[in-house]
mmCIF file of C-alpha atoms in Angstrom:
data_model
loop_
_atom_site.group_PDB
_atom_site.id
_atom_site.type_symbol
_atom_site.label_atom_id
_atom_site.label_comp_id
_atom_site.label_asym_id
_atom_site.label_seq_id
_atom_site.Cartn_x
_atom_site.Cartn_y
_atom_site.Cartn_z
ATOM 1 C CA MET A 89 -6.072 17.793 -44.426
ATOM 2 C CA PRO A 90 -3.296 17.217 -41.872
ATOM 3 C CA ASP A 91 -2.265 20.184 -42.243
ATOM 4 C CA GLU A 92 -5.435 22.652 -41.125
ATOM 5 C CA PRO A 93 -4.927 23.693 -37.461
ATOM 6 C CA SER A 94 -7.765 22.462 -35.802
ATOM 7 C CA THR A 95 -10.319 24.288 -34.485
ATOM 8 C CA GLU A 96 -11.379 22.631 -31.616
ATOM 9 C CA PRO A 97 -10.057 23.898 -28.260
ATOM 10 C CA VAL A 98 -8.303 21.624 -26.805
ATOM 11 C CA ASP A 99 -9.370 20.173 -23.116
ATOM 12 C CA THR A 100 -6.361 21.183 -21.136
ATOM 13 C CA GLY A 101 -9.088 20.878 -17.295
ATOM 14 C CA TYR A 102 -8.571 24.313 -16.846
ATOM 15 C CA THR A 103 -11.657 26.886 -17.398
ATOM 16 C CA ALA A 104 -10.058 30.527 -19.158
ATOM 17 C CA ASP A 105 -9.812 31.594 -16.026
ATOM 18 C CA GLY A 106 -7.209 29.111 -14.519
ATOM 19 C CA VAL A 107 -9.980 26.952 -12.631
ATOM 20 C CA PRO A 108 -10.553 23.249 -12.472
ATOM 21 C CA THR A 109 -12.825 21.728 -14.126
ATOM 22 C CA PHE A 110 -15.445 19.391 -12.466
ATOM 23 C CA GLU A 111 -14.001 16.437 -14.804
ATOM 24 C CA SER A 112 -10.356 16.749 -14.712
ATOM 25 C CA VAL A 113 -11.086 17.211 -10.445
ATOM 26 C CA ARG A 114 -12.973 14.183 -10.714
ATOM 27 C CA GLU A 115 -10.099 12.010 -12.646
ATOM 28 C CA LYS A 116 -7.488 13.851 -10.389
ATOM 29 C CA ILE A 117 -9.556 12.009 -7.290
ATOM 30 C CA GLU A 118 -9.912 8.856 -8.701
ATOM 31 C CA THR A 119 -6.432 8.599 -10.282
ATOM 32 C CA ARG A 120 -5.582 8.972 -6.498
ATOM 33 C CA PHE A 121 -8.201 6.679 -5.394
ATOM 34 C CA SER A 122 -6.966 3.944 -7.662
ATOM 35 C CA THR A 123 -3.005 4.525 -7.019
ATOM 36 C CA SER A 124 -4.294 4.674 -3.210
ATOM 37 C CA ILE A 125 -5.851 1.089 -3.586
ATOM 38 C CA GLY A 126 -2.774 -0.317 -5.205
ATOM 39 C CA SER A 127 -0.638 0.658 -3.052
ATOM 40 C CA ALA A 128 -2.589 -1.306 -0.604
ATOM 41 C CA GLU A 129 -2.518 -4.367 -2.387
ATOM 42 C CA LEU A 130 0.624 -4.654 -3.172
ATOM 43 C CA ALA A 131 1.870 -3.565 0.657
ATOM 44 C CA ALA A 132 -0.496 -6.459 1.473
ATOM 45 C CA GLU A 133 1.228 -9.675 -0.561
ATOM 46 C CA THR A 134 4.873 -9.078 0.807
ATOM 47 C CA PRO A 135 5.513 -10.560 4.086
ATOM 48 C CA GLU A 136 5.675 -7.531 5.959
ATOM 49 C CA GLY A 137 2.149 -6.856 5.048
ATOM 50 C CA ARG A 138 1.173 -10.705 5.428
ATOM 51 C CA SER A 139 2.718 -10.357 9.145
ATOM 52 C CA LEU A 140 0.911 -7.414 9.835
ATOM 53 C CA GLU A 141 -2.336 -8.585 8.833
ATOM 54 C CA ASP A 142 -1.381 -11.905 10.787
ATOM 55 C CA GLN A 143 -1.015 -9.524 14.074
ATOM 56 C CA TYR A 144 -3.934 -7.507 13.399
ATOM 57 C CA ASP A 145 -5.922 -10.656 13.561
ATOM 58 C CA ALA A 146 -4.446 -12.078 16.786
ATOM 59 C CA ARG A 147 -4.979 -8.627 18.383
ATOM 60 C CA GLN A 148 -8.693 -8.934 17.537
ATOM 61 C CA LYS A 149 -8.824 -12.681 18.791
ATOM 62 C CA ALA A 150 -6.949 -11.706 22.195
ATOM 63 C CA ALA A 151 -9.246 -8.406 22.242
ATOM 64 C CA ALA A 152 -12.756 -10.446 22.091
ATOM 65 C CA GLU A 153 -11.192 -13.021 24.579
ATOM 66 C CA ARG A 154 -10.948 -10.299 27.302
ATOM 67 C CA LEU A 155 -14.169 -8.601 25.972
ATOM 68 C CA ALA A 156 -15.712 -12.638 26.994
ATOM 69 C CA GLN A 157 -13.825 -12.696 30.141
ATOM 70 C CA ILE A 158 -15.241 -9.052 31.623
ATOM 71 C CA ARG A 159 -18.658 -9.809 30.407
ATOM 72 C CA GLN A 160 -18.439 -13.310 31.951
ATOM 73 C CA SER A 161 -17.200 -11.781 35.497
ATOM 74 C CA MET A 162 -19.618 -8.763 35.162
ATOM 75 C CA ALA A 163 -22.661 -11.327 35.527
ATOM 76 C CA THR A 164 -20.682 -13.515 38.034
ATOM 77 C CA ASP A 165 -20.544 -10.036 40.392
ATOM 78 C CA ARG A 166 -24.311 -8.999 39.065
ATOM 79 C CA ASP A 167 -25.699 -12.697 40.365
ATOM 80 C CA ASP A 168 -23.858 -12.992 43.576
ATOM 81 C CA ASP A 169 -25.206 -9.432 44.466
ATOM 82 C CA ALA A 170 -29.341 -10.770 43.076
ATOM 83 C CA HIS A 171 -28.170 -13.662 46.364
#
């Protein structure tokens, strides 16, 4: 009968002492993580997000080129010292 009170306790996510249950904590963490991932994906799709990604890629390329120059310079210095 629908008018009968339910004998099952309602899962509030907290124990009788007011401590959050493991399940409620896990659910809250997963929700926040999913929201964060979704926000990052949406932000990457905006023109500003793509621009930042392009800037990051350009910096990475410039850093790799500079590192190669430094390594080449060090190798040349080492060869000069050996003679």
